mmCIF file of C-alpha atoms in Angstrom:
data_model
loop_
_atom_site.group_PDB
_atom_site.id
_atom_site.type_symbol
_atom_site.label_atom_id
_atom_site.label_comp_id
_atom_site.label_asym_id
_atom_site.label_seq_id
_atom_site.Cartn_x
_atom_site.Cartn_y
_atom_site.Cartn_z
ATOM 1 C CA ARG A 14 -10.059 -11.164 12.058
ATOM 2 C CA LYS A 15 -11.583 -8.822 14.607
ATOM 3 C CA GLY A 16 -14.871 -8.312 12.818
ATOM 4 C CA ALA A 17 -13.489 -7.037 9.504
ATOM 5 C CA ASP A 18 -15.173 -8.041 6.247
ATOM 6 C CA CYS A 19 -12.138 -7.471 4.036
ATOM 7 C CA PHE A 20 -8.347 -7.473 4.439
ATOM 8 C CA ILE A 21 -6.560 -5.127 2.020
ATOM 9 C CA SER A 22 -2.833 -5.610 1.483
ATOM 10 C CA GLY A 23 -0.151 -4.929 -1.062
ATOM 11 C CA GLU A 24 1.024 -8.502 -0.940
ATOM 12 C CA PHE A 25 -0.239 -11.901 0.176
ATOM 13 C CA HIS A 26 1.455 -15.274 0.185
ATOM 14 C CA TYR A 27 -0.005 -18.318 -1.565
ATOM 15 C CA HIS A 28 -1.283 -19.974 1.628
ATOM 16 C CA ASP A 29 -2.945 -16.778 2.881
ATOM 17 C CA TYR A 30 -5.704 -17.371 0.344
ATOM 18 C CA PHE A 31 -6.494 -20.770 1.870
ATOM 19 C CA GLU A 32 -6.157 -19.795 5.533
ATOM 20 C CA ASN A 33 -8.365 -16.690 5.617
ATOM 21 C CA ASP A 34 -11.501 -18.113 7.303
ATOM 22 C CA GLY A 35 -13.708 -16.865 4.454
ATOM 23 C CA MET A 36 -12.608 -13.220 4.718
ATOM 24 C CA LEU A 37 -12.378 -11.327 1.430
ATOM 25 C CA LEU A 38 -8.724 -10.672 0.551
ATOM 26 C CA ALA A 39 -7.969 -7.695 -1.708
ATOM 27 C CA GLU A 40 -4.415 -7.715 -3.035
ATOM 28 C CA LEU A 41 -3.618 -4.327 -4.555
ATOM 29 C CA GLY A 42 -0.012 -4.986 -5.472
ATOM 30 C CA HIS A 43 2.974 -3.857 -3.444
ATOM 31 C CA TYR A 44 3.867 -0.805 -5.532
ATOM 32 C CA GLN A 45 0.266 0.151 -6.270
ATOM 33 C CA SER A 46 -0.689 0.148 -2.588
ATOM 34 C CA GLU A 47 2.229 2.437 -1.673
ATOM 35 C CA LYS A 48 2.151 4.782 -4.675
ATOM 36 C CA PHE A 49 -0.300 7.260 -3.153
ATOM 37 C CA THR A 50 0.949 7.159 0.432
ATOM 38 C CA VAL A 51 3.984 9.365 -0.263
ATOM 39 C CA GLU A 52 1.780 12.484 -0.524
ATOM 40 C CA LEU A 53 -0.360 11.416 2.431
ATOM 41 C CA LEU A 54 2.578 10.716 4.749
ATOM 42 C CA ALA A 55 4.455 13.851 3.679
ATOM 43 C CA GLY A 56 1.399 15.924 4.594
ATOM 44 C CA LEU A 57 0.927 14.212 7.946
ATOM 45 C CA ILE A 58 4.597 14.547 8.865
ATOM 46 C CA SER A 59 4.712 18.205 7.777
ATOM 47 C CA ALA A 60 1.600 18.997 9.814
ATOM 48 C CA GLY A 61 2.844 17.141 12.886
ATOM 49 C CA CYS A 62 6.423 18.443 12.744
ATOM 50 C CA PRO A 63 6.278 22.019 11.378
ATOM 51 C CA GLY A 64 10.043 22.619 11.764
ATOM 52 C CA LEU A 65 10.985 19.502 9.812
ATOM 53 C CA THR A 66 11.839 19.620 6.117
ATOM 54 C CA VAL A 67 10.102 16.772 4.287
ATOM 55 C CA VAL A 68 11.662 15.629 1.010
ATOM 56 C CA LYS A 69 9.476 13.303 -1.071
ATOM 57 C CA THR A 70 10.999 10.744 -3.373
ATOM 58 C CA SER A 71 10.656 11.253 -7.097
ATOM 59 C CA LEU A 72 11.693 7.709 -8.009
ATOM 60 C CA ASN A 73 9.350 5.200 -9.601
ATOM 61 C CA THR A 74 10.666 1.807 -8.558
ATOM 62 C CA ASN A 75 7.910 -0.412 -9.892
ATOM 63 C CA PRO A 76 9.770 -3.291 -11.580
ATOM 64 C CA ILE A 77 6.625 -4.432 -13.410
ATOM 65 C CA CYS A 78 5.656 -2.925 -16.758
ATOM 66 C CA TYR A 79 2.082 -3.542 -17.905
ATOM 67 C CA ASP A 80 1.432 -3.741 -21.637
ATOM 68 C CA ALA A 81 -2.219 -3.155 -22.533
ATOM 69 C CA ARG A 82 -2.043 -3.841 -26.256
#
């Protein structure tokens, strides 16, 4: 709303699509938008806190299974 052309989120509510003042809304999906941030955040935390041990999750908690038959 401060001059942006697009709002990217992992999740929107139904009414967000009607109350966006014409801004493009890009809904990536909650899991999909977080999937790649584990590596990014682990790197940033490791770089910013060299003495800290960073343990990344190995779980895949996406409850949705896509079938592309």
